[in-house]
Amino acid sequence: ETKPRTPVIWLHGLECTCCSESFIRSAHPLVKDVVLSMISLDYDDTLMAAAGHAAERALEETIEQYRGNYILAVEGNPPLNEDGMFCITGGKPFVEKLRHAAKDAKAIISWGACASYGCVQAAYPNPTQATPVHKVITDKPIIKVPGCPPIAEVMTGVITYMLTFDRLPELDRQGRPAMFYGQRIHDKCYRRPHFDAGQFVEAWDDENARKGYCLYKMGCKGPTTYNACSTIRWNEGVSFPIQSGHGCIGCSEDGFWDQGSFYDRV
Ligand code: SF4
Ligand code: SF4
Ligand code: F3S
């Protein structure tokens, strides 16, 4: 209780903000405990009370006061085309803000598919040149927490681990925490017995769909997607995409937006 809370700067680039929407719904630990007792969220464009110059001042003061000791969390990514003009925050291209805040960060968390891989704004032909964080910041430890968005308890679980052990969790070859991205959706999917028995949904409203058969023939990407949805599930373990009747679109995998996860590519 006497240990000072770790300062966190949370930036928002080109994104939809649903990673934050996911984060604030964490139940284990409760997000209020994370934000009010575990970390010191000193700057977050979307969650802080301050705005405008007062907010930007808070960013500078945090960097100044905690050089080398704060965690930088990044949601969204910097678009690099036309000198970064496609995403302006605080009057400057986001890429400048990112480089500035990254310079003295202890470690960086790339939240979601946007920061980790680029996501839909990087879809072909990527007109803004939306670029994942690790391709812009190359001299800091980066932990990728992909998903669109990531599961709330995975986000707070990563923070909890970093605060408890004062180190990054073990990462896989792509830089994701192995404890949450070590298995495929398919490995723990409750529809797996139907896959093994060759029982498949053939059309969205067929009898097999009503019976809850496997969604592989409807394009489910569970066999090639590493994430914790089929174990932890969403909304306090209530459900996940496959349980709601739709196949996994592989939202935690690099390039899912250009690899046939959606119905048509025009
Ligand atoms: Fe939104 Fe998905 Fe990007 Fe998160 S990863 S900010 S949910 S588009
Ligand atoms: Fe695998 Fe998808 Fe079928 Fe589940 S629904 S068993 S993840 S192919
Ligand atoms: Fe994403 Fe597939 Fe989970 S679409 S939310 S990784 S089931």
PDB file of C-alpha atoms in Angstrom, residues 98-251:
ATOM      1  CA  LEU A  98       3.923   9.187 -29.998  1.00  0.00           C
ATOM      2  CA  ARG A  99       7.669   9.621 -30.584  1.00  0.00           C
ATOM      3  CA  HIS A 100       7.846  12.289 -27.887  1.00  0.00           C
ATOM      4  CA  ALA A 101       6.050  10.194 -25.251  1.00  0.00           C
ATOM      5  CA  ALA A 102       7.890   6.997 -26.223  1.00  0.00           C
ATOM      6  CA  LYS A 103      11.349   8.511 -25.809  1.00  0.00           C
ATOM      7  CA  ASP A 104      11.346   8.277 -22.000  1.00  0.00           C
ATOM      8  CA  ALA A 105       8.896   5.410 -21.512  1.00  0.00           C
ATOM      9  CA  LYS A 106       9.941   2.321 -19.573  1.00  0.00           C
ATOM     10  CA  ALA A 107       7.858   0.044 -21.792  1.00  0.00           C
ATOM     11  CA  ILE A 108       5.068   0.349 -24.325  1.00  0.00           C
ATOM     12  CA  ILE A 109       1.771  -1.505 -24.512  1.00  0.00           C
ATOM     13  CA  SER A 110       0.187  -1.626 -27.975  1.00  0.00           C
ATOM     14  CA  TRP A 111      -3.524  -2.043 -27.320  1.00  0.00           C
ATOM     15  CA  GLY A 112      -5.607  -3.793 -29.928  1.00  0.00           C
ATOM     16  CA  ALA A 113      -5.216  -4.561 -33.606  1.00  0.00           C
ATOM     17  CA  CYS A 114      -4.753  -0.871 -34.494  1.00  0.00           C
ATOM     18  CA  ALA A 115      -1.623  -0.311 -32.426  1.00  0.00           C
ATOM     19  CA  SER A 116      -0.328  -3.876 -32.843  1.00  0.00           C
ATOM     20  CA  TYR A 117      -0.878  -4.404 -36.565  1.00  0.00           C
ATOM     21  CA  GLY A 118      -2.676  -1.519 -38.297  1.00  0.00           C
ATOM     22  CA  CYS A 119      -6.276  -2.830 -38.404  1.00  0.00           C
ATOM     23  CA  VAL A 120      -9.003  -1.712 -40.823  1.00  0.00           C
ATOM     24  CA  GLN A 121      -7.557   1.754 -41.388  1.00  0.00           C
ATOM     25  CA  ALA A 122      -4.469  -0.018 -42.760  1.00  0.00           C
ATOM     26  CA  ALA A 123      -6.619  -2.070 -45.148  1.00  0.00           C
ATOM     27  CA  TYR A 124      -5.512  -2.135 -48.768  1.00  0.00           C
ATOM     28  CA  PRO A 125      -4.596   0.350 -50.212  1.00  0.00           C
ATOM     29  CA  ASN A 126      -4.022   2.035 -46.826  1.00  0.00           C
ATOM     30  CA  PRO A 127      -4.348   5.634 -48.077  1.00  0.00           C
ATOM     31  CA  THR A 128      -3.222   7.258 -44.819  1.00  0.00           C
ATOM     32  CA  GLN A 129      -0.302   4.846 -44.383  1.00  0.00           C
ATOM     33  CA  ALA A 130      -1.604   3.745 -40.985  1.00  0.00           C
ATOM     34  CA  THR A 131       1.404   2.056 -39.348  1.00  0.00           C
ATOM     35  CA  PRO A 132       1.665  -0.133 -36.241  1.00  0.00           C
ATOM     36  CA  VAL A 133       3.527   1.276 -33.251  1.00  0.00           C
ATOM     37  CA  HIS A 134       6.480  -1.146 -33.368  1.00  0.00           C
ATOM     38  CA  LYS A 135       7.359   0.008 -36.891  1.00  0.00           C
ATOM     39  CA  VAL A 136       7.711   3.597 -35.667  1.00  0.00           C
ATOM     40  CA  ILE A 137       9.213   3.029 -32.208  1.00  0.00           C
ATOM     41  CA  THR A 138      12.019   0.514 -32.501  1.00  0.00           C
ATOM     42  CA  ASP A 139      14.129   1.099 -29.381  1.00  0.00           C
ATOM     43  CA  LYS A 140      11.690   0.203 -26.575  1.00  0.00           C
ATOM     44  CA  PRO A 141      10.219  -3.031 -25.236  1.00  0.00           C
ATOM     45  CA  ILE A 142       6.746  -3.354 -26.752  1.00  0.00           C
ATOM     46  CA  ILE A 143       4.041  -5.743 -25.676  1.00  0.00           C
ATOM     47  CA  LYS A 144       1.282  -6.299 -28.224  1.00  0.00           C
ATOM     48  CA  VAL A 145      -2.210  -6.984 -26.907  1.00  0.00           C
ATOM     49  CA  PRO A 146      -4.148  -7.529 -30.142  1.00  0.00           C
ATOM     50  CA  GLY A 147      -7.835  -8.055 -30.755  1.00  0.00           C
ATOM     51  CA  CYS A 148     -10.443  -5.679 -32.030  1.00  0.00           C
ATOM     52  CA  PRO A 149     -10.781  -4.924 -29.213  1.00  0.00           C
ATOM     53  CA  PRO A 150      -8.787  -7.094 -26.782  1.00  0.00           C
ATOM     54  CA  ILE A 151     -10.732  -8.798 -23.978  1.00  0.00           C
ATOM     55  CA  ALA A 152     -11.094  -6.465 -20.970  1.00  0.00           C
ATOM     56  CA  GLU A 153      -9.610  -8.960 -18.509  1.00  0.00           C
ATOM     57  CA  VAL A 154      -6.687  -9.607 -20.847  1.00  0.00           C
ATOM     58  CA  MET A 155      -5.930  -5.869 -20.847  1.00  0.00           C
ATOM     59  CA  THR A 156      -6.124  -5.506 -17.077  1.00  0.00           C
ATOM     60  CA  GLY A 157      -4.399  -8.877 -16.651  1.00  0.00           C
ATOM     61  CA  VAL A 158      -1.386  -7.614 -18.608  1.00  0.00           C
ATOM     62  CA  ILE A 159      -1.240  -4.457 -16.479  1.00  0.00           C
ATOM     63  CA  THR A 160      -1.599  -6.463 -13.272  1.00  0.00           C
ATOM     64  CA  TYR A 161       1.261  -8.756 -14.281  1.00  0.00           C
ATOM     65  CA  MET A 162       3.556  -5.843 -15.143  1.00  0.00           C
ATOM     66  CA  LEU A 163       2.826  -4.093 -11.841  1.00  0.00           C
ATOM     67  CA  THR A 164       3.113  -7.230  -9.734  1.00  0.00           C
ATOM     68  CA  PHE A 165       6.362  -8.571 -11.170  1.00  0.00           C
ATOM     69  CA  ASP A 166       7.850  -5.334 -12.537  1.00  0.00           C
ATOM     70  CA  ARG A 167       8.645  -6.989 -15.856  1.00  0.00           C
ATOM     71  CA  LEU A 168       6.958  -7.828 -19.133  1.00  0.00           C
ATOM     72  CA  PRO A 169       5.099 -11.134 -19.286  1.00  0.00           C
ATOM     73  CA  GLU A 170       6.568 -13.875 -21.456  1.00  0.00           C
ATOM     74  CA  LEU A 171       5.870 -12.978 -25.082  1.00  0.00           C
ATOM     75  CA  ASP A 172       5.340 -15.179 -28.122  1.00  0.00           C
ATOM     76  CA  ARG A 173       7.192 -14.722 -31.414  1.00  0.00           C
ATOM     77  CA  GLN A 174       4.864 -11.907 -32.407  1.00  0.00           C
ATOM     78  CA  GLY A 175       5.331 -10.046 -29.123  1.00  0.00           C
ATOM     79  CA  ARG A 176       2.002 -11.047 -27.553  1.00  0.00           C
ATOM     80  CA  PRO A 177       1.716 -12.284 -23.943  1.00  0.00           C
ATOM     81  CA  ALA A 178       1.866 -16.064 -24.216  1.00  0.00           C
ATOM     82  CA  MET A 179      -0.435 -16.558 -21.218  1.00  0.00           C
ATOM     83  CA  PHE A 180      -3.371 -15.072 -23.165  1.00  0.00           C
ATOM     84  CA  TYR A 181      -2.366 -15.764 -26.794  1.00  0.00           C
ATOM     85  CA  GLY A 182      -0.818 -19.207 -26.433  1.00  0.00           C
ATOM     86  CA  GLN A 183      -3.795 -21.169 -27.734  1.00  0.00           C
ATOM     87  CA  ARG A 184      -6.071 -21.021 -30.738  1.00  0.00           C
ATOM     88  CA  ILE A 185      -9.784 -20.240 -30.401  1.00  0.00           C
ATOM     89  CA  HIS A 186     -10.320 -23.653 -32.041  1.00  0.00           C
ATOM     90  CA  ASP A 187      -8.362 -25.479 -29.285  1.00  0.00           C
ATOM     91  CA  LYS A 188     -10.905 -24.626 -26.575  1.00  0.00           C
ATOM     92  CA  CYS A 189     -14.043 -23.935 -28.643  1.00  0.00           C
ATOM     93  CA  TYR A 190     -17.152 -25.577 -27.188  1.00  0.00           C
ATOM     94  CA  ARG A 191     -18.296 -26.361 -30.797  1.00  0.00           C
ATOM     95  CA  ARG A 192     -15.120 -28.386 -31.379  1.00  0.00           C
ATOM     96  CA  PRO A 193     -16.827 -31.783 -30.906  1.00  0.00           C
ATOM     97  CA  HIS A 194     -19.042 -30.880 -33.891  1.00  0.00           C
ATOM     98  CA  PHE A 195     -15.954 -30.024 -35.956  1.00  0.00           C
ATOM     99  CA  ASP A 196     -14.387 -33.366 -35.036  1.00  0.00           C
ATOM    100  CA  ALA A 197     -17.633 -35.170 -35.925  1.00  0.00           C
ATOM    101  CA  GLY A 198     -17.921 -33.388 -39.294  1.00  0.00           C
ATOM    102  CA  GLN A 199     -21.087 -31.530 -38.287  1.00  0.00           C
ATOM    103  CA  PHE A 200     -21.122 -28.108 -39.906  1.00  0.00           C
ATOM    104  CA  VAL A 201     -23.447 -25.149 -40.366  1.00  0.00           C
ATOM    105  CA  GLU A 202     -23.968 -24.827 -44.149  1.00  0.00           C
ATOM    106  CA  ALA A 203     -26.166 -21.688 -44.193  1.00  0.00           C
ATOM    107  CA  TRP A 204     -26.853 -19.030 -41.542  1.00  0.00           C
ATOM    108  CA  ASP A 205     -30.447 -20.078 -40.941  1.00  0.00           C
ATOM    109  CA  ASP A 206     -30.229 -23.821 -41.518  1.00  0.00           C
ATOM    110  CA  GLU A 207     -31.150 -26.542 -39.055  1.00  0.00           C
ATOM    111  CA  ASN A 208     -27.473 -27.136 -38.234  1.00  0.00           C
ATOM    112  CA  ALA A 209     -27.115 -23.488 -37.172  1.00  0.00           C
ATOM    113  CA  ARG A 210     -30.004 -23.976 -34.774  1.00  0.00           C
ATOM    114  CA  LYS A 211     -28.291 -27.097 -33.421  1.00  0.00           C
ATOM    115  CA  GLY A 212     -25.107 -25.107 -32.738  1.00  0.00           C
ATOM    116  CA  TYR A 213     -22.861 -27.036 -35.140  1.00  0.00           C
ATOM    117  CA  CYS A 214     -19.357 -25.905 -36.107  1.00  0.00           C
ATOM    118  CA  LEU A 215     -19.049 -22.634 -38.092  1.00  0.00           C
ATOM    119  CA  TYR A 216     -15.932 -23.607 -40.059  1.00  0.00           C
ATOM    120  CA  LYS A 217     -17.745 -23.758 -43.399  1.00  0.00           C
ATOM    121  CA  MET A 218     -19.188 -20.295 -42.686  1.00  0.00           C
ATOM    122  CA  GLY A 219     -15.665 -18.890 -42.602  1.00  0.00           C
ATOM    123  CA  CYS A 220     -14.748 -19.291 -38.926  1.00  0.00           C
ATOM    124  CA  LYS A 221     -11.066 -18.392 -38.423  1.00  0.00           C
ATOM    125  CA  GLY A 222     -10.849 -20.071 -35.010  1.00  0.00           C
ATOM    126  CA  PRO A 223      -8.368 -22.711 -36.245  1.00  0.00           C
ATOM    127  CA  THR A 224      -5.771 -20.025 -37.085  1.00  0.00           C
ATOM    128  CA  THR A 225      -6.519 -17.409 -34.424  1.00  0.00           C
ATOM    129  CA  TYR A 226      -4.611 -17.110 -31.159  1.00  0.00           C
ATOM    130  CA  ASN A 227      -6.668 -15.441 -28.439  1.00  0.00           C
ATOM    131  CA  ALA A 228      -8.416 -16.240 -25.144  1.00  0.00           C
ATOM    132  CA  CYS A 229     -12.055 -15.798 -26.263  1.00  0.00           C
ATOM    133  CA  SER A 230     -13.003 -19.463 -26.025  1.00  0.00           C
ATOM    134  CA  THR A 231     -11.560 -19.710 -22.488  1.00  0.00           C
ATOM    135  CA  ILE A 232     -12.071 -16.334 -20.761  1.00  0.00           C
ATOM    136  CA  ARG A 233     -14.970 -15.224 -23.040  1.00  0.00           C
ATOM    137  CA  TRP A 234     -16.424 -11.712 -22.963  1.00  0.00           C
ATOM    138  CA  ASN A 235     -18.607  -9.666 -20.622  1.00  0.00           C
ATOM    139  CA  GLU A 236     -17.584 -11.505 -17.465  1.00  0.00           C
ATOM    140  CA  GLY A 237     -17.480 -14.842 -19.249  1.00  0.00           C
ATOM    141  CA  VAL A 238     -21.010 -14.603 -20.658  1.00  0.00           C
ATOM    142  CA  SER A 239     -20.293 -15.276 -24.341  1.00  0.00           C
ATOM    143  CA  PHE A 240     -17.988 -14.740 -27.324  1.00  0.00           C
ATOM    144  CA  PRO A 241     -18.556 -14.356 -31.091  1.00  0.00           C
ATOM    145  CA  ILE A 242     -18.890 -18.098 -31.827  1.00  0.00           C
ATOM    146  CA  GLN A 243     -21.322 -18.578 -28.939  1.00  0.00           C
ATOM    147  CA  SER A 244     -23.390 -15.750 -30.433  1.00  0.00           C
ATOM    148  CA  GLY A 245     -23.655 -17.694 -33.675  1.00  0.00           C
ATOM    149  CA  HIS A 246     -20.986 -16.063 -35.860  1.00  0.00           C
ATOM    150  CA  GLY A 247     -17.583 -17.463 -36.707  1.00  0.00           C
ATOM    151  CA  CYS A 248     -14.393 -15.893 -35.412  1.00  0.00           C
ATOM    152  CA  ILE A 249     -13.030 -13.292 -37.876  1.00  0.00           C
ATOM    153  CA  GLY A 250      -9.516 -13.613 -36.459  1.00  0.00           C
ATOM    154  CA  CYS A 251      -9.485 -10.113 -35.017  1.00  0.00           C
TER     155      CYS A 251
END
